[in-house]
Amino acid sequence: MGTMVFPLLCVFFPQIGKDRSLNFDPCCLSYFTKGEYILLGGSDKQVSLFTKDGVRLGTVGEQNSWVWTCKVKPDSNYVVVGCQDGTISFYQLIFSTVHGLYKDRYAYRDSMTDVIVQHLITEQKVRIKCKELVKKIAIYKNRLAIQLPEKILIYELYSDDSSDMHYRVKEKIVKKFECNLLVVCADHIILCQEKRLQCLSFSGVKEREWQMESLIRYIKVIGGPPGREGLLVGLKNGQILKIFVDNLFAIVLLKQATAVRCLDMSASRNKLAVVDENDTCLVYDIHTKELLFQEPNANSVAWNTQCEDMLCFSGGGYLNIKASTFPVHQQKLQGFVVGYNGSKIFCLHVFSMSAVEVPQSAPMYQYLDRKMFKEAYQIACLGVTDTDWRELAMEALEGLEFETAKKAFTRVQDLRYLELINSIEVKDKMFFLLKKVQTHCQPHETAVKRPARSRCSLRETVLFLKYFRIIGVCLLAWSSSCFVAEFNPYLLFSLQEEPFSFHLPETLFNISRFLLHSLTKDTPLGISKVNTLFTLAKQSKALGAYKLARHAYDKLQGLQIPARFQKSIELGSLTIRSKPFHDSEELVPLCYRCSTNNPLLNNLGNVCVNCRQPFVFSASSYEVLHLVEFYLEEGISDEEAVSLIDLEAPRHKRENKWQEITSNNSQTLRLDETMDSMGDDDPFTAKLSFEQGGSEFVPVVVSRSVLRSMSRRDVLIKRWPPPLQWQYFRSLLPDASITMCPSCFQMFHSEDYELLVLQHTCCPYCRRRIDDPSP
């Protein structure tokens, strides 16, 4: 038999790349899947798969003789191989999905040798070229691990920015590993090998190993401090464990009868969702091991990272959303659910990952039907339509859940209903106040029972309280007979000494905050810082401002406390530790210039922490009024400014219509409002902007054109006598009325002012009688 000499096989590519050494004589070549890959066979007695750049990916099949020919069926993944010995072989090539996911970052293999990291929210992508076969991928926070045939590459983000997509190599572990699953943490990689888990440092040193009772089917990092992360592990025998990378002992969470396919833990780590081999989604209470509920037809499951009681699962071509124990809401969706964040559900379909925006209307209405308004509001915050917000607001209003109604009406910017709710709440407060006055403040008792040490002249009292602008609060608690008597000027003092207080907790809370922010430097004579902080601590605790209450009690520890308060303050300091370390969002003051929620404790004083705009307070309740002070451009006199404002710019026209709604058990009349806008652009609103990041206060300065655009009913002017300058204020909520006394220029909510004037027939601040024509 003669020797056969084969000529060198030359292949010409559209673009010349790097030369590759094959180490065998190639006898045949065929393109696979539209030229993305190449099949080569020859003297090595096998057919190998290469990339179009010549990188070897693996062996398709080994033969007993030289491979003379290999062909690919068009538009398919089938390959036929012919050999020298007459053998014909038939293969089907299946490419598995190699990927990793952590929250909103998804990494997947592309072209077998590249890795693409995709930010699912911003849709940004970055490609990492490895130039070798990518076998495994793992991603966690700012880490990315890529396993290649002979090494593992560890990448890190350049910065801690949540949107940063620039990765750089941190470590290389030059060693060949065989594993089924790969997981990366802040300082370790975890290799899953059948029944065994190995924990390796980034230098390749094995630190820890766990041996399981059964095959490992699922593993997920559930977070934790760097170097001490927790892992959720599901086994084929139904056992579910929690492992910490710095602890040799695994914790058994629970064991079920069926094998685990998919796992996820709720945001608070109180509930566990499991998909088993029977396509059933089972939800357990981790602490009691109780099965809460189960749902059929599931292939994957994910908890909502922003809502404890919401999860979604996919299966059978449907996406299922479940809130609490309510029935599931279904919609068609192909693929596997792998994440659920707010209103976005991350779904893997074939080889592509997408973020699906899912309105949360259905679960919101499930809570709403059961009058669970606060829970419905939490769901609505994840993402619902304006129509849903309005429905929530109306249902909460009809259910007398005013706080939820206010928040919902604020979302849709319905000022009319906000004003209605405010008036209802004010009337409730008035009724409560009058009952207390009638019960505890009888005319013949008031002046007699006041302690002699607290008496002073009426003139001294007015001067004292005028300095702090809180006389309106004192007058609020007086009856008509008390009004002509001498009274105690030290209001926070009286709160501690007297057995009853006629003031609302919110009012005392606002006053004590105002005083505390006013006492940033010196404390005037007669004002007790102990009484101020003690009142603030007690009212903060009663209203749910636990963080502020804790601060007040801590400050009291550094002051000289009277013996009669010592026990109460020590008890309060102890009991406040059992409360959550946060403040109620309902108490947070809003800056009406920049819409910034300000902290309850403000080191700057009574100004906005963002724009430095001074707050304008009601002289009775000391709530922040919706006013912004503005100044005139140079050259504009007060008389000219008033004449321009008095031109009366046209206001929005409102049309009210009553709509009758009839149900099985009731008939309802609903007021539907439409507003015909006569101009949406407000020149004054544009003037509210300021330089972000500056530490200096930038006042609002208006021109003649801005003054001309204003409505006289929205502007309040303090016409101080010479040599003082006039002050100008603009109301940002025109429908919420504010009244200013023409004599002392103190400002109040109109309903508060009317009540006080009816009680005392005079201004509660300066005592100007309402029948006095002179200002």
PDB file of C-alpha atoms in Angstrom, residues 48 94 99 122 173 235 334 386 459 504 537 629 692:
ATOM      1  CA  SER A  48     -13.705  19.747  16.186  1.00  0.00           C
ATOM      2  CA  ILE A  94     -26.841  21.676  21.489  1.00  0.00           C
ATOM      3  CA  HIS A  99     -25.151  32.897  32.453  1.00  0.00           C
ATOM      4  CA  THR A 122     -30.560  51.095  31.934  1.00  0.00           C
ATOM      5  CA  ILE A 173      -6.682  31.593  39.402  1.00  0.00           C
ATOM      6  CA  LEU A 235     -30.818  19.462  47.250  1.00  0.00           C
ATOM      7  CA  GLN A 334     -42.883  33.027  27.568  1.00  0.00           C
ATOM      8  CA  ASP A 386     -53.085  57.612  37.533  1.00  0.00           C
ATOM      9  CA  ARG A 459     -47.651  93.109  79.180  1.00  0.00           C
ATOM     10  CA  LEU A 504     -52.796  69.018  70.521  1.00  0.00           C
ATOM     11  CA  ALA A 537     -39.072  63.832  73.504  1.00  0.00           C
ATOM     12  CA  GLU A 629     -40.814  84.796  50.229  1.00  0.00           C
ATOM     13  CA  GLN A 692     -27.605  72.761  43.265  1.00  0.00           C
TER      14      GLN A 692
END
